[in-house]
Tab-separated table of C-alpha atoms (C1' of nucleotides) in Angstrom:
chain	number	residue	atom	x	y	z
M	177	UNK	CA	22.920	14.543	-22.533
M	178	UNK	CA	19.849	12.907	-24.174
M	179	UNK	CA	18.600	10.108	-21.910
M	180	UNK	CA	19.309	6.514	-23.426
M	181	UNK	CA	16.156	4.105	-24.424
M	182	UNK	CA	16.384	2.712	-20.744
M	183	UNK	CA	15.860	6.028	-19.072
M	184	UNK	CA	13.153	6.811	-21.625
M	185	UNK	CA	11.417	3.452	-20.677
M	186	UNK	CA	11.387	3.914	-17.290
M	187	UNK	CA	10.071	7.277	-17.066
M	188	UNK	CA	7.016	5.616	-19.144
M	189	UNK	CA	6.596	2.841	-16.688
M	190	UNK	CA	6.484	5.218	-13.537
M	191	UNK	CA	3.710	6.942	-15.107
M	192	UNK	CA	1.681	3.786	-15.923
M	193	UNK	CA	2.317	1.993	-12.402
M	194	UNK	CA	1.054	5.503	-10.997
M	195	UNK	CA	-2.039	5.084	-12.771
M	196	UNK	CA	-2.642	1.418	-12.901
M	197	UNK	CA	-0.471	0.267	-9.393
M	198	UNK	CA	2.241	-2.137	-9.719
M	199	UNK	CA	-0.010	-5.156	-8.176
M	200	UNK	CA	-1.432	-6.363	-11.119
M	201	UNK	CA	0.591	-4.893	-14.012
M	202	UNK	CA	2.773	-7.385	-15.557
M	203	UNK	CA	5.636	-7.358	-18.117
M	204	UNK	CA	3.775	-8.844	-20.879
M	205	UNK	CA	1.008	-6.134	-20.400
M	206	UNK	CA	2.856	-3.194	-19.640
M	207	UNK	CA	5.673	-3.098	-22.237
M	208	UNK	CA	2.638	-1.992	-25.345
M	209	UNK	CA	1.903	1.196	-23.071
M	210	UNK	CA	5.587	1.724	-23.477
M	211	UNK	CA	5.879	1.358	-27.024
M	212	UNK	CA	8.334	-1.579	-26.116
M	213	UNK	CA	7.952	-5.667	-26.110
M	214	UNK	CA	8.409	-7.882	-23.252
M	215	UNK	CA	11.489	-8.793	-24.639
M	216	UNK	CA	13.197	-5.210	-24.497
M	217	UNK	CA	11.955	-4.703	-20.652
M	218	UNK	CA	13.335	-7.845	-19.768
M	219	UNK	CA	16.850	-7.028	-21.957
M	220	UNK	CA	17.046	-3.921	-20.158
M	221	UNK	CA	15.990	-4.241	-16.499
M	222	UNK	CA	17.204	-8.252	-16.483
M	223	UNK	CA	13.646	-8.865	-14.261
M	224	UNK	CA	10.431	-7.806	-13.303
M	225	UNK	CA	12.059	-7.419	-9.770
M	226	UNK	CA	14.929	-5.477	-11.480
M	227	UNK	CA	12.361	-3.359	-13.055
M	228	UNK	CA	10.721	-2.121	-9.428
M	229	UNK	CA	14.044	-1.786	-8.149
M	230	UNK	CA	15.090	0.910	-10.863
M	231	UNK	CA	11.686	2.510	-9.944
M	232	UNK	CA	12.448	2.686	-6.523
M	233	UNK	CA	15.660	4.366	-7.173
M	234	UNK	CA	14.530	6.846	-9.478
M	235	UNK	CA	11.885	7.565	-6.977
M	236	UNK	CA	14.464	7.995	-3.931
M	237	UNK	CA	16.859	10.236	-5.361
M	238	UNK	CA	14.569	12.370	-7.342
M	239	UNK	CA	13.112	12.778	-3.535
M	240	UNK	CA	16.073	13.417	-1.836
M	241	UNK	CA	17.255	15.506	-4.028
M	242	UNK	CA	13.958	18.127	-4.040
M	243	UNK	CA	13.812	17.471	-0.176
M	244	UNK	CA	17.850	19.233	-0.546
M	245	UNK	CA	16.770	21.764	-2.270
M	246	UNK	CA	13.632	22.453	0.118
M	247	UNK	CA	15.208	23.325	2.958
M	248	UNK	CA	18.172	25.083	1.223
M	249	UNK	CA	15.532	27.687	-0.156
M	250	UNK	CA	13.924	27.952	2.912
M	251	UNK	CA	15.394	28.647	6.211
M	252	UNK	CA	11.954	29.120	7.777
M	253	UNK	CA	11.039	25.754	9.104
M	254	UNK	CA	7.011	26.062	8.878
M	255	UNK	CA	7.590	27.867	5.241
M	256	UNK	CA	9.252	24.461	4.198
M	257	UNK	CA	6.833	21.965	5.525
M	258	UNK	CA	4.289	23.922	4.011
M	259	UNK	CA	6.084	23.560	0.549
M	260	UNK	CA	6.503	20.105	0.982
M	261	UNK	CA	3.445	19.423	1.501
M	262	UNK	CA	1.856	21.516	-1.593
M	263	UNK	CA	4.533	19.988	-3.600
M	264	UNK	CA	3.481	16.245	-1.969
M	265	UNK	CA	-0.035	17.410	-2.672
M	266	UNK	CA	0.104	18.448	-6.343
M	267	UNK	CA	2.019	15.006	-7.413
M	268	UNK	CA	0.003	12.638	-5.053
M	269	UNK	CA	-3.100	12.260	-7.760
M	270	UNK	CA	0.037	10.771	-9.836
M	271	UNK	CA	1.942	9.171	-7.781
M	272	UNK	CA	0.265	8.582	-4.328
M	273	UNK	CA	-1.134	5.620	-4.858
M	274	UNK	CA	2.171	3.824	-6.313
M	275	UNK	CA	4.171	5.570	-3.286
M	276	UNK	CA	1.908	4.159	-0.513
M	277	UNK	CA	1.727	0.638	-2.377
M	278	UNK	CA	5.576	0.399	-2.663
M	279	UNK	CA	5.689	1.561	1.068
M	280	UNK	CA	3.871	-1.566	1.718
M	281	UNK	CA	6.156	-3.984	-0.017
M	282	UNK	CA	9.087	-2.345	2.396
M	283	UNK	CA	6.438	-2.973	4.783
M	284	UNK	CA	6.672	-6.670	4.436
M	285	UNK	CA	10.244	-6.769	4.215
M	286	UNK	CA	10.794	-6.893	0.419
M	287	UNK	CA	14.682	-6.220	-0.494
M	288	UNK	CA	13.737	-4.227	-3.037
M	289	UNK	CA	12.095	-1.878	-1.545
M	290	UNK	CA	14.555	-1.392	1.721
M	291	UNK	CA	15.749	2.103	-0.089
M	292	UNK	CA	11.852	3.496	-0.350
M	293	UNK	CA	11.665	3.646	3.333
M	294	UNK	CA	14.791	4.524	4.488
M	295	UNK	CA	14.122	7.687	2.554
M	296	UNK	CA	10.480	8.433	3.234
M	297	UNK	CA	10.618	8.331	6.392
M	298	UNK	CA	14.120	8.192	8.384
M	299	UNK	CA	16.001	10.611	6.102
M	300	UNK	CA	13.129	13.337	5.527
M	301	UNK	CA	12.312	13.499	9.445
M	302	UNK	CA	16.039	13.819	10.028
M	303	UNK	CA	15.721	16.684	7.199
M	304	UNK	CA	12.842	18.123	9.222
M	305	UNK	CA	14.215	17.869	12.529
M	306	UNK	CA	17.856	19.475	11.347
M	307	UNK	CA	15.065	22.320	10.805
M	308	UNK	CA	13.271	22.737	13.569
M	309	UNK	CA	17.008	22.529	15.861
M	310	UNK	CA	17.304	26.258	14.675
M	311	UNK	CA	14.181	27.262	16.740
M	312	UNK	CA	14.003	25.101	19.616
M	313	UNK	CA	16.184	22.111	21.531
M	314	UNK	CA	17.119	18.732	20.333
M	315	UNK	CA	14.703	16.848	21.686
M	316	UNK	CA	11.464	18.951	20.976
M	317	UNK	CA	12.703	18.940	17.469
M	318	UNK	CA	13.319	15.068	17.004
M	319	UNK	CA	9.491	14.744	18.248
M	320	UNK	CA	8.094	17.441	16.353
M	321	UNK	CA	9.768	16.160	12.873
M	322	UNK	CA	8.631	13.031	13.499
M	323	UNK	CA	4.919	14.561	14.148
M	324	UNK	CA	5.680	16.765	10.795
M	325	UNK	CA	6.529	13.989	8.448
M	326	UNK	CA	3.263	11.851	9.942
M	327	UNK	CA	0.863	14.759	9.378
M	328	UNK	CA	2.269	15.165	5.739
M	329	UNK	CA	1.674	11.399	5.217
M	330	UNK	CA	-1.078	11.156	6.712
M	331	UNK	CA	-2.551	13.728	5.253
M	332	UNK	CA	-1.310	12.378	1.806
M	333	UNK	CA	-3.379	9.094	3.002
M	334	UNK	CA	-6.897	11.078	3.344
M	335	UNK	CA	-6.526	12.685	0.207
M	336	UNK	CA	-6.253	10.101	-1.617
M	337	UNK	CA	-8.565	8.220	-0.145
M	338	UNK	CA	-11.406	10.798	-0.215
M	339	UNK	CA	-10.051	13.513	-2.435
M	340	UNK	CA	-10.843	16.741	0.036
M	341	UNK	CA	-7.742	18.516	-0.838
M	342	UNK	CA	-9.006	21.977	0.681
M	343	UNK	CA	-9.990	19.743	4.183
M	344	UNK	CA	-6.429	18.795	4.023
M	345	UNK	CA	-4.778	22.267	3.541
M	346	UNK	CA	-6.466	23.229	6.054
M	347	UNK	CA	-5.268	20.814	8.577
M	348	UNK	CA	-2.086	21.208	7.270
M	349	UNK	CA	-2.195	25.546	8.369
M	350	UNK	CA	-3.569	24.190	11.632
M	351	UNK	CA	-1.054	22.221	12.229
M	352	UNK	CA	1.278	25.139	11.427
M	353	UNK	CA	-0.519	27.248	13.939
M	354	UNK	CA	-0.618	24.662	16.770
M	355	UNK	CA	3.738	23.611	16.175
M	356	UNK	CA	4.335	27.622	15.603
M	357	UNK	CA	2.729	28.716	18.922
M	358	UNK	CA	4.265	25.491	20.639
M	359	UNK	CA	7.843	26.097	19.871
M	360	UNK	CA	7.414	30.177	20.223
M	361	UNK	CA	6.641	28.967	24.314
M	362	UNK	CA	9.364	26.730	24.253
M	363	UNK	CA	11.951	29.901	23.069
M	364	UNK	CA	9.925	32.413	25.884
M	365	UNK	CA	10.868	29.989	28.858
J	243	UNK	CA	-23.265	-20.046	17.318
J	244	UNK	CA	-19.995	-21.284	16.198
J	245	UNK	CA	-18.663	-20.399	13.148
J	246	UNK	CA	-18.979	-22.013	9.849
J	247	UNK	CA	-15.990	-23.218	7.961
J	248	UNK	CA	-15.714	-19.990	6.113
J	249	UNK	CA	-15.700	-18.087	8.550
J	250	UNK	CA	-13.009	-20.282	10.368
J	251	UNK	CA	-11.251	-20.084	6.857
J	252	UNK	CA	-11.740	-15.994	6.739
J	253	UNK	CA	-9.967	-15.772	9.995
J	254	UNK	CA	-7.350	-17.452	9.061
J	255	UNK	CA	-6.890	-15.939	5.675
J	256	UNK	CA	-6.741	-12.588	7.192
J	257	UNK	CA	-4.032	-13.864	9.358
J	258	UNK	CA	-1.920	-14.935	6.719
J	259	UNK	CA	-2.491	-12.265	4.444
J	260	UNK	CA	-1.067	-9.456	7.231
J	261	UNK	CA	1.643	-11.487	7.453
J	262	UNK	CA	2.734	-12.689	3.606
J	263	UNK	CA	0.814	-9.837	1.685
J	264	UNK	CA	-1.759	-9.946	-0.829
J	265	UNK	CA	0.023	-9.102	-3.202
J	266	UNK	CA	2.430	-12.068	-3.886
J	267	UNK	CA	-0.487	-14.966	-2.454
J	268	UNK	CA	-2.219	-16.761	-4.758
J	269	UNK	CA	-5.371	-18.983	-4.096
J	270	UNK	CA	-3.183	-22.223	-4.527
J	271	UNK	CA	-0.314	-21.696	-2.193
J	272	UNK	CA	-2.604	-20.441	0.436
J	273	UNK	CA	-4.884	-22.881	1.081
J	274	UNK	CA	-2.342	-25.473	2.803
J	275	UNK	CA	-1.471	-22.857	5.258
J	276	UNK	CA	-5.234	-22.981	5.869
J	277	UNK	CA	-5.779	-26.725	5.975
J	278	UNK	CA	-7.623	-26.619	2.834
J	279	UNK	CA	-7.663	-26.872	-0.388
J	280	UNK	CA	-7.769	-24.550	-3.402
J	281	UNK	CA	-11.067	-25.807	-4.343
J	282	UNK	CA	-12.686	-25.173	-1.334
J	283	UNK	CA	-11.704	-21.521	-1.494
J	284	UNK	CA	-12.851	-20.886	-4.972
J	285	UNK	CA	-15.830	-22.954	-3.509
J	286	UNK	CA	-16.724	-21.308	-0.091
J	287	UNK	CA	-15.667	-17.165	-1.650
J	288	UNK	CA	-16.276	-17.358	-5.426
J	289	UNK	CA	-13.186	-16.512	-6.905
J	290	UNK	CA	-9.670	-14.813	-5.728
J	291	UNK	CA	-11.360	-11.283	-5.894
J	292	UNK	CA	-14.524	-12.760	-3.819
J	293	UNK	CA	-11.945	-13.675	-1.192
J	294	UNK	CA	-10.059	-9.893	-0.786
J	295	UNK	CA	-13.895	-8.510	-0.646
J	296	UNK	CA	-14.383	-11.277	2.345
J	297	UNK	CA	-11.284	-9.644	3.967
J	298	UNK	CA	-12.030	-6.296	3.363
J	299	UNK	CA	-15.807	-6.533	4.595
J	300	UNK	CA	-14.617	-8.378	7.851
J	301	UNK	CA	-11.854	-5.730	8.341
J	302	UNK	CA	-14.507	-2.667	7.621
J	303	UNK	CA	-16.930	-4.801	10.309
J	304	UNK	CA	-14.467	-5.046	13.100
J	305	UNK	CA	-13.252	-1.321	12.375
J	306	UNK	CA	-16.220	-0.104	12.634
J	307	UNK	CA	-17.808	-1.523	15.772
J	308	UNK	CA	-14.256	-1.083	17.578
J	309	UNK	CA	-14.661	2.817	16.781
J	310	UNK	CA	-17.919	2.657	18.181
J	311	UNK	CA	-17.261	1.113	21.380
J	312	UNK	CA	-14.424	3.458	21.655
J	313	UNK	CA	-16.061	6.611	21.851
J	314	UNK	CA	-19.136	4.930	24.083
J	315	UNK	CA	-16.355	4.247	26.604
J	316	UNK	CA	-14.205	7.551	26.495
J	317	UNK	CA	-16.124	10.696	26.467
J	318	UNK	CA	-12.826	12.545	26.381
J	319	UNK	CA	-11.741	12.532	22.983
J	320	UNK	CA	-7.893	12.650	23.815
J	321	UNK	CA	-8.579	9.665	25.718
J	322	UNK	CA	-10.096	8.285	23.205
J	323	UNK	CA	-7.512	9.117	20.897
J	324	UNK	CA	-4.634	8.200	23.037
J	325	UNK	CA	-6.686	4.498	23.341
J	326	UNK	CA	-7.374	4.536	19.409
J	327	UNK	CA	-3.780	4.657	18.596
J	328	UNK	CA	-2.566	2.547	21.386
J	329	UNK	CA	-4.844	-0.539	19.777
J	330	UNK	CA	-3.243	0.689	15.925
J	331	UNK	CA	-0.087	0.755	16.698
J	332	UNK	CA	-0.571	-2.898	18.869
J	333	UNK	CA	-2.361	-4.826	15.737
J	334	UNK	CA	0.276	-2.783	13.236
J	335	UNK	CA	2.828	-5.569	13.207
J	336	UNK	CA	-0.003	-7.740	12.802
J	337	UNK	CA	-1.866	-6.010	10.173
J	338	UNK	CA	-0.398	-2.475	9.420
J	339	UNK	CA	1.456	-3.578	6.013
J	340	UNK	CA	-2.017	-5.368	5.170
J	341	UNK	CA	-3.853	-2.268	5.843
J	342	UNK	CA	-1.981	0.200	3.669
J	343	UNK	CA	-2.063	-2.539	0.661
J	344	UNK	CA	-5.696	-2.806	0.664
J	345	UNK	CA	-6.347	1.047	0.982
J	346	UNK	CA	-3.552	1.111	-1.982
J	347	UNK	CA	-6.040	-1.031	-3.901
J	348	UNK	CA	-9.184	1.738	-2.510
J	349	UNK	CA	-6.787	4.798	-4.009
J	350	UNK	CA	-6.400	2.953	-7.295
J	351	UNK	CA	-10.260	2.845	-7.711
J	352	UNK	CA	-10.966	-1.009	-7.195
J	353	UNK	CA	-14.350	-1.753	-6.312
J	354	UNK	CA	-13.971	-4.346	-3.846
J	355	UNK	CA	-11.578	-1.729	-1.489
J	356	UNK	CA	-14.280	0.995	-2.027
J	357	UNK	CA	-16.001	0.433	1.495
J	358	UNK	CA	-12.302	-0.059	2.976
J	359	UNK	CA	-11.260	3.772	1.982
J	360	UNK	CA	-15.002	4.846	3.372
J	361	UNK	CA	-14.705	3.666	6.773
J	362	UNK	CA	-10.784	4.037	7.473
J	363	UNK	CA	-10.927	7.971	6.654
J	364	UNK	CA	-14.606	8.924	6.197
J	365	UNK	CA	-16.468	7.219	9.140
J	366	UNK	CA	-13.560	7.902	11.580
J	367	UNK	CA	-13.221	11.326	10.570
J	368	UNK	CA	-16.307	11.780	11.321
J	369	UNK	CA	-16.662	10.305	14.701
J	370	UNK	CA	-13.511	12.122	16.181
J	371	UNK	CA	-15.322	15.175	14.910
J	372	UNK	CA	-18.711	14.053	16.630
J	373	UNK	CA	-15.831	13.688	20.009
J	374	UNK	CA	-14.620	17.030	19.548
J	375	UNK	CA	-17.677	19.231	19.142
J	376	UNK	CA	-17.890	18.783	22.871
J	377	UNK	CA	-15.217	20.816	23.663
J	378	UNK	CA	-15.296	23.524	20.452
J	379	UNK	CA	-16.738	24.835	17.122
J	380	UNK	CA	-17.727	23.100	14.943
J	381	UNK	CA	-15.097	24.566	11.909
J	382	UNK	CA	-12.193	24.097	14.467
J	383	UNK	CA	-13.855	20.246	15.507
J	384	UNK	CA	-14.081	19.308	11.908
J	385	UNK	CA	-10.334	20.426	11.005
J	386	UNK	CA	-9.243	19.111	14.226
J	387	UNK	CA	-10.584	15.745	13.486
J	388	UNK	CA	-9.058	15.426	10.018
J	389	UNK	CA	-5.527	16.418	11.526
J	390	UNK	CA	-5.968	13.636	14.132
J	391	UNK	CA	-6.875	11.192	12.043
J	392	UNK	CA	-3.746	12.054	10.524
J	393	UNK	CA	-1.433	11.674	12.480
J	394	UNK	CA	-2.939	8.251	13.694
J	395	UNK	CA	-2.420	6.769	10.285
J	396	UNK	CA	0.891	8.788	9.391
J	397	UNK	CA	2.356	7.738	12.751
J	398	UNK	CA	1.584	4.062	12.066
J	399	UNK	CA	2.686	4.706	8.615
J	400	UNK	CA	6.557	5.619	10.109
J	401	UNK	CA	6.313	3.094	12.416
J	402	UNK	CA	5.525	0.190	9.836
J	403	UNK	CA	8.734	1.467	8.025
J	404	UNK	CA	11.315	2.717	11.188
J	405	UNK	CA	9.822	0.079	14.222
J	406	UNK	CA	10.282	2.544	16.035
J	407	UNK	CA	7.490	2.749	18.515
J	408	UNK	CA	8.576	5.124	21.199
J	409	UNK	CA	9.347	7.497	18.900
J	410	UNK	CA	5.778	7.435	17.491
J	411	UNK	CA	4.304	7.259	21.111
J	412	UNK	CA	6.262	10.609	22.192
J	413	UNK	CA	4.738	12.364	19.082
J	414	UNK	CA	1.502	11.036	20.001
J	415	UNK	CA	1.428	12.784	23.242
J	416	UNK	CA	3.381	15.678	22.188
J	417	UNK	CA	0.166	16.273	19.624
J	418	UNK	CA	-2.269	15.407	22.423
J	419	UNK	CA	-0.442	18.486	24.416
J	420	UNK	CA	-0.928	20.595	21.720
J	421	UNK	CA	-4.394	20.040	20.658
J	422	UNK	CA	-5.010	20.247	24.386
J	423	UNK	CA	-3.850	23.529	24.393
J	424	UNK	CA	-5.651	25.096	21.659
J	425	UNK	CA	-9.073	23.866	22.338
J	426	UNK	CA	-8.324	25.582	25.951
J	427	UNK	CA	-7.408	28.420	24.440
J	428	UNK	CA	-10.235	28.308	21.847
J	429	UNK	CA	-12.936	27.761	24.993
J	430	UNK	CA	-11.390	30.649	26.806
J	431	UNK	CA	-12.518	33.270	23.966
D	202	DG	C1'	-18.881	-30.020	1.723
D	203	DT	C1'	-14.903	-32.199	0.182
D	204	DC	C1'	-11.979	-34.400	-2.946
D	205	DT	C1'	-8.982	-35.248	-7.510
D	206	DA	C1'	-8.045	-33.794	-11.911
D	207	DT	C1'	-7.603	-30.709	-15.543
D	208	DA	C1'	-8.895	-27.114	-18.847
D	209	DA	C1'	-7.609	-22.654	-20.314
D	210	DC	C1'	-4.819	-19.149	-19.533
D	211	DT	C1'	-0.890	-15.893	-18.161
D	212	DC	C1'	3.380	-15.215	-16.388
D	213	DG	C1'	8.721	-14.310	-16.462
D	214	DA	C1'	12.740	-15.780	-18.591
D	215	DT	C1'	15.392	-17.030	-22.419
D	216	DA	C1'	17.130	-18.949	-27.015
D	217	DG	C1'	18.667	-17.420	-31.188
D	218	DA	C1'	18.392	-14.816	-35.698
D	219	DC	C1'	19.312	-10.214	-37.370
K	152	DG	C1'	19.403	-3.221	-29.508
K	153	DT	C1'	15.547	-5.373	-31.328
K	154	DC	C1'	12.790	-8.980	-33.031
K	155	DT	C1'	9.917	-13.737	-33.008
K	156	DA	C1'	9.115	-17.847	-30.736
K	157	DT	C1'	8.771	-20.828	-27.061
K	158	DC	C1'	9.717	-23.309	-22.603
K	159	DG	C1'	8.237	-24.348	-18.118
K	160	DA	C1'	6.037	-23.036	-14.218
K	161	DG	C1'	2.551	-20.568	-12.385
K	162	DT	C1'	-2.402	-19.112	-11.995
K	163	DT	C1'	-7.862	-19.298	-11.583
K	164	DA	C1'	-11.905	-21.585	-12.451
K	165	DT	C1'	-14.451	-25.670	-13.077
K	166	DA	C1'	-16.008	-30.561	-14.110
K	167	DG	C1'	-17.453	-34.445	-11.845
K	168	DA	C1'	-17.177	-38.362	-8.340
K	169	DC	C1'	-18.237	-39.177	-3.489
DNA sequence: GTCTATAACTCGATAGAC
DNA sequence: GTCTATCGAGTTATAGAC
């Protein structure tokens, strides 16, 4: 199944709105990068809004559907998170910047972008926390997902900002440390 | 001293950019929400980018004499964390959405967001890590302070997207329990 | 400092031929 | 599916009177 000109073209225009953001990147300019016209973008996404919105959906389910196979591979809980987060790591000179600028538009309410947060945030800490209920009680592991996913984003957040990958892996094994040591007390009581 | 009309104008800018975006607010349909005019923003700040560097420097200002009033006041640097993220996660209706925009803009490499990336990572980083070094090393200090900042801005991150603020305050306190407990641990070697 | 007016430009959307 | 061409509305920046 060879992917028609529409999949082809949005593939392109992920990578460019990575590297250039989505804020001031317009039809007009964009659609040369692509080896496209205005005309075609418009023909095939109907908008510019219709364009984000397939961006955001190719972003969502290509994350839920790695986050799926995560924690299927990996039964250990800490092993996972620390996979997700060198997998988060690795893509984020990519695509962090477009992934914290489109969390912003959900931010401010924007339809479009409704999906983006639903997914990064209350289905992976429910993916997290469906992980941690094998090692400790319910409501330790709601608050310790919901910890998890924040370190991982906001981890993400000082990376990009200041590009100390190795400070942030490091954090990240602290943070290991600190939950593994937490939730080993929790099993002794 | 009262202000001058661009400050007065600043203020209110700020205010309406947290709560329309920057991203979608042009020069022209701003300026009646200001009681102005176009012309007297292009007069009093340049030029549209001359007005987001405005915002930005008066955001870096305020952020960074409220971080240094906060650690003159606590000593105890989960106190001072525990305050820090209470007065986040209070302006983050007001401004959180306008806060991950602009350090969007800083992770794309814009100029005028340069100073915004500095002080919201680099400058608080730093002065968590200044709090810590009273109570341990300073390897586990530094690493500690990057994994606090962290969670402060990965916590108001989920909270920007879920609303939900009790959540976010649980994790907060189940991470100042944690850190608590290592640093005892650490001092106890 | 403030106003009106406009120049010069870019945008998204679309018409219509092929 | 793809092209050229264009409409109409939007933008910033600026000229010039007061």
């Amino acid at each position: 199944m060879t992917p028609g000109p529409r999949e082809q073209l949005l593939d392109k225009a992920i990578t460019h709105f990575a590297r250039e953001g989505v804020r001031d990147t317009s039809l007009r300019g964009l659609a040369p990068h692509l080896g496209t016209s205005q005309r075609m973008l418009s023909y095939h996404f109907g908008s510019r809004e219709g364009l984000l919105t397939a961006v955001i959906d190719k972003v969502v389910a290509d994350t839920t559907s790695a986050l799926r196979t995560l924690f299927d591979e990996h039964a250990d809980p800490f092993e996972a998170g620390r996979e997700n987060w060198r997998r988060a790591a690795d893509g984020a000179r990519l695509f962090g910047a477009l992934f914290f600028e489109l969390s912003s538009h959900a931010m401010y309410g924007k339809d479009y972008a409704r999906d983006l947060g639903q997914t990064v945030v209350t289905r992976t800490e429910e993916a997290f926390a469906e992980a941690y209920r094998s090692r400790t009680d319910e409501a330790t592991a709601r608050v310790l997902a919901r910890l998890t996913l924040a370190v991982g984003n906001g981890l993400l957040f000082s990376t990009l900002i200041d590009a100390d990958r190795a400070a942030s892996d490091a954090a990240v094994e602290e943070f290991i440390t600190l939950v593994r040591a937490r939730v080993e007390s929790s099993a002794r009581q």
